[in-house]
Structures are given as C-alpha cells and as structure tokens.
C-alpha cells in the first residue's frame, strides 16, 4: 500500500472579528446575579475583569446555541437574535452560511456537519442542482475512509496515452509524455491584486505543506517567494517568457495566459518553455461562449493542460447584463463531452475554476469532466476575509490580518484543505470510487436535477429546463 497522503490539521483560532449568525444580547434588566455564568458550560458569560459586580458583554464566539442561559435567566434579560451583519455578508452565491462554514473549517480542520436536521433546499442552480450517487455508502468501500483500504485523491497533469505501441521486437515505441502528479485534485489560483507579498508567502507555504501548487503572476514573485520554487506555477503572457526565464527554470508547471498568438503556435510555446526547463505548460482560457472551440483547437494543436477560468460566481465570462451565462458545471460538461466526441479527451488535462467554494464542488466538477480544480476565494475566507456581492463585489480584509504570524495563517489554509480532503474521501467512499482519477467524467455517479425535472415533468407540464 502506498504511503498515505495526510494533511496535518491543528486548531488555529484567530481573533478576526468574525460575524456570527446569531448574537446574544444582555438587556438593561439584567440584575448581575451571575446565574448565566454557571449555566453556560462554554463560558460565554463572564463578569467584567475591571468590575466583577457587573457582567461583561456575552462572548458570542463560543456560544453553541443551546439556549440554556436564555431559558434560565430569572429576569429574561438575555436575547438571541439574527445578526444583521451576518445576513448582509456574502450574497447569492457566497452565502453567509458558506462563509461561516469555511471560517470554521479553517479554524479547526474538521468536517462541517449539516446532515442531521438539515432544513435547507435539496436543489438549486449550479452544483446545488447536482447530486451524487452515494449507494455504496454501506458497502466495503467505506473501509477506505476508516483506514483499512486506501482511497487515493492523486491526479496527474499532462497528456496521457490511451494505448501503448510496441515494435516487432516488443520494444516500446510510444513516447511516454511527462506528467506531474499532485496528491489532491486542486491547485491554488488566487489572482487578487491587493494581496501582499506576506500573504502570497502564506499561500505558497500552505500549497507546499499539502504538496500542491499555487499560480502566481511572474511579476509578483519576489526573491523571498522564490524559495517555494517547486510549489509555484508562474503565470506569464507569451511575450514575457524570455523576461522571466530565470524564474521559469525552477518551475515544474508554467501557466500562460491564452491569446491568439498562443493558439497560433502551441507547439512553439511548449518548445520554448521546455527548452528553459522541462516544465509542463498550462494554458489559461476564459470560460466564455466559445470556450469549447478554443479548447478543441488548443488540444488538437498539442496543448497538454488547459485551465478553464469562470468568474467568481462560477459563471461564464460574458459582457455585463448577459442573462444567458452558463454555469461552470455545464461548461465543464460541454467541453468534456466535445473532447470525448472527438476522441482526444486523454490528450489534455482540464483544470476548472470559478465558484469552487466547497469540497463537494471539487468532486462534482470532476464528475462533470474536469481532471482537477483550482480554488481562489475560499483561500481568502480561510484568512478571515469577508466577501460582499451587493451592490458590487467587495472583499473586506481583517484590519489585523498582517499582524498575525505567517505560520498561523498558513495553518488555517492547511486546515481548510484538510477538511476538504476528508470530505472528498467521504464522497468517494460513498460513491465506491477509490481513485480520484476515476472521478473524471464519471457521470454515472451524478444525477442532474434539470435532467430529472425535464424527463419527469417536462412532458407533462411542458416545463422549461432550469437555468443552464
Ligand atoms: S442570569 Fe440574567 S440576570 Fe443573571 S446575570 Fe445573567 S443575564 Fe443577568
Ligand atoms: S445559548 Fe447556551 S452556549 Fe450560548 S451562551 Fe447561552 S448557555 Fe452558553
């Protein structure tokens, strides 16, 4: 059995001034009797250090919503209410509950539990309208999760051969392409202008610890960051390759922004990068209306890895106001399907990104046809950043972020990915899939709400399919 991939988690609570769903408020009618200090086992209620005759403000951070203090206060002075700051955060995609869940995962590295008593919807747009076939949940594959069998989350980047060719003397004549293996099907790709060099270092260190890579624009790679060489994927435009030659020499993967010049000469681009250092080339393509054709043309021209980049909502890159933007789920399915039709699927690795906000999105994107995913916004959320979608997208960094030790911030990202890894293992075990490589395009394990809706009710009610 190969050595098991393991992510070391460690509880790392940091004071980021979180916003919580509910807040406990102590009213004016409190008589400072102190009963709440005794009934709350989480010590949310304490007396003031400067004047022990009075009660301090309740510490909502540690509250676990048992309501005992509220029930037992002799004066009915305690109230638990929905926090407006919480409901105003996030938006239609990055919902406040998702932010809270990611903060928690970054803090303790544990799998969030939402199954028992779940009262939310079982469908929605995007990945929410996609279910996975968990019928193996009671079968022996579950042993993988509990340690008796190994479930591998490794994936390979690069072209793959679909058969080997031998000559008349049984000598292998196929040229085996180079690949890069990663133990988890995700890379980091956070293209955020306001990220300091310290935070880039935190991201890279976290990528290094979990043995994956982070895409960083070559112009932002300082000598200090260069020490994470193996984990950096420098991002360049085609004309910049010579300028960054020294940097590319240390990389095993190089990302290049898509342009017409790239499309015209994929072979020349690869040759040039391989002459510097035998690195594999990732071509970063916007997920626009023509993405299928772009991917087909690039693959036929020899592209080995293509990264399809949707917007931060997981929607197609399209002019503002376009009401027919496709969702990442459907874009991946379409691109994957076209490559399969053409018989060239194994010639290229597909990375998908944009709106990957939960562990289940990673597995679902792969079931739709991606080989792996790239994540962005969750990395910031792990660092205590709040996202607001309305009236326009805004990221709110914690005031004190730069003051925290880089090691603690790194650990929070590692914790979040550790929690995601556990969840991916759970999903794979329940689906009866022991290798992440087999998730790609395994549509037999996926159930799409819009397909069921159309097939079941479409004929009866002529109901239109939900948003594609
Ligand atoms: S139990 Fe009620 S009255 Fe007593 S200290 Fe707590 S909040 Fe105040
Ligand atoms: S609701 Fe429960 S956990 Fe929260 S402060 Fe009151 S007693 Fe403590």
GROMACS .gro file of N, CA, C and O and ligand atoms in nm, residues 26 30-36 55 73-75 77-78, ligand 1:
model
   64
   26UNK      N    1  -2.737   4.110   2.613
   26UNK     CA    2  -2.782   4.118   2.753
   26UNK      C    3  -2.857   4.251   2.770
   26UNK      O    4  -2.803   4.358   2.741
   30UNK      N    5  -3.091   4.318   3.333
   30UNK     CA    6  -3.002   4.222   3.399
   30UNK      C    7  -2.971   4.273   3.540
   30UNK      O    8  -2.940   4.390   3.561
   31UNK      N    9  -2.978   4.181   3.637
   31UNK     CA   10  -2.951   4.223   3.776
   31UNK      C   11  -2.814   4.173   3.823
   31UNK      O   12  -2.784   4.171   3.942
   32UNK      N   13  -2.733   4.127   3.726
   32UNK     CA   14  -2.596   4.083   3.756
   32UNK      C   15  -2.592   3.970   3.859
   32UNK      O   16  -2.501   3.965   3.943
   33UNK      N   17  -2.693   3.881   3.856
   33UNK     CA   18  -2.696   3.773   3.955
   33UNK      C   19  -2.589   3.667   3.926
   33UNK      O   20  -2.550   3.593   4.015
   34UNK      N   21  -2.546   3.658   3.802
   34UNK     CA   22  -2.438   3.564   3.766
   34UNK      C   23  -2.484   3.424   3.736
   34UNK      O   24  -2.402   3.334   3.714
   35UNK      N   25  -2.615   3.399   3.731
   35UNK     CA   26  -2.663   3.263   3.705
   35UNK      C   27  -2.615   3.214   3.567
   35UNK      O   28  -2.579   3.098   3.550
   36UNK      N   29  -2.615   3.304   3.470
   36UNK     CA   30  -2.575   3.263   3.334
   36UNK      C   31  -2.429   3.216   3.330
   36UNK      O   32  -2.392   3.134   3.247
   55UNK      N   33  -2.170   4.233   3.478
   55UNK     CA   34  -2.146   4.130   3.376
   55UNK      C   35  -2.079   4.192   3.254
   55UNK      O   36  -2.111   4.304   3.213
   73UNK      N   37  -3.233   3.251   3.274
   73UNK     CA   38  -3.214   3.386   3.331
   73UNK      C   39  -3.341   3.427   3.407
   73UNK      O   40  -3.451   3.428   3.350
   74UNK      N   41  -3.331   3.459   3.536
   74UNK     CA   42  -3.452   3.488   3.614
   74UNK      C   43  -3.523   3.615   3.568
   74UNK      O   44  -3.640   3.635   3.600
   75UNK      N   45  -3.454   3.700   3.495
   75UNK     CA   46  -3.517   3.825   3.451
   75UNK      C   47  -3.549   3.828   3.301
   75UNK      O   48  -3.590   3.930   3.248
   77UNK      N   49  -3.344   3.847   3.072
   77UNK     CA   50  -3.262   3.959   3.022
   77UNK      C   51  -3.179   3.923   2.899
   77UNK      O   52  -3.119   4.010   2.838
   78UNK      N   53  -3.174   3.794   2.866
   78UNK     CA   54  -3.089   3.754   2.753
   78UNK      C   55  -3.173   3.727   2.629
   78UNK      O   56  -3.282   3.669   2.638
  469LIG     S1   57  -2.872   3.526   3.454
  469LIG    FE1   58  -2.976   3.701   3.358
  469LIG     S2   59  -2.996   3.849   3.523
  469LIG    FE2   60  -2.847   3.700   3.591
  469LIG     S3   61  -2.651   3.788   3.526
  469LIG    FE3   62  -2.716   3.654   3.363
  469LIG     S4   63  -2.826   3.789   3.224
  469LIG    FE4   64  -2.810   3.898   3.417
   0.00000   0.00000   0.00000
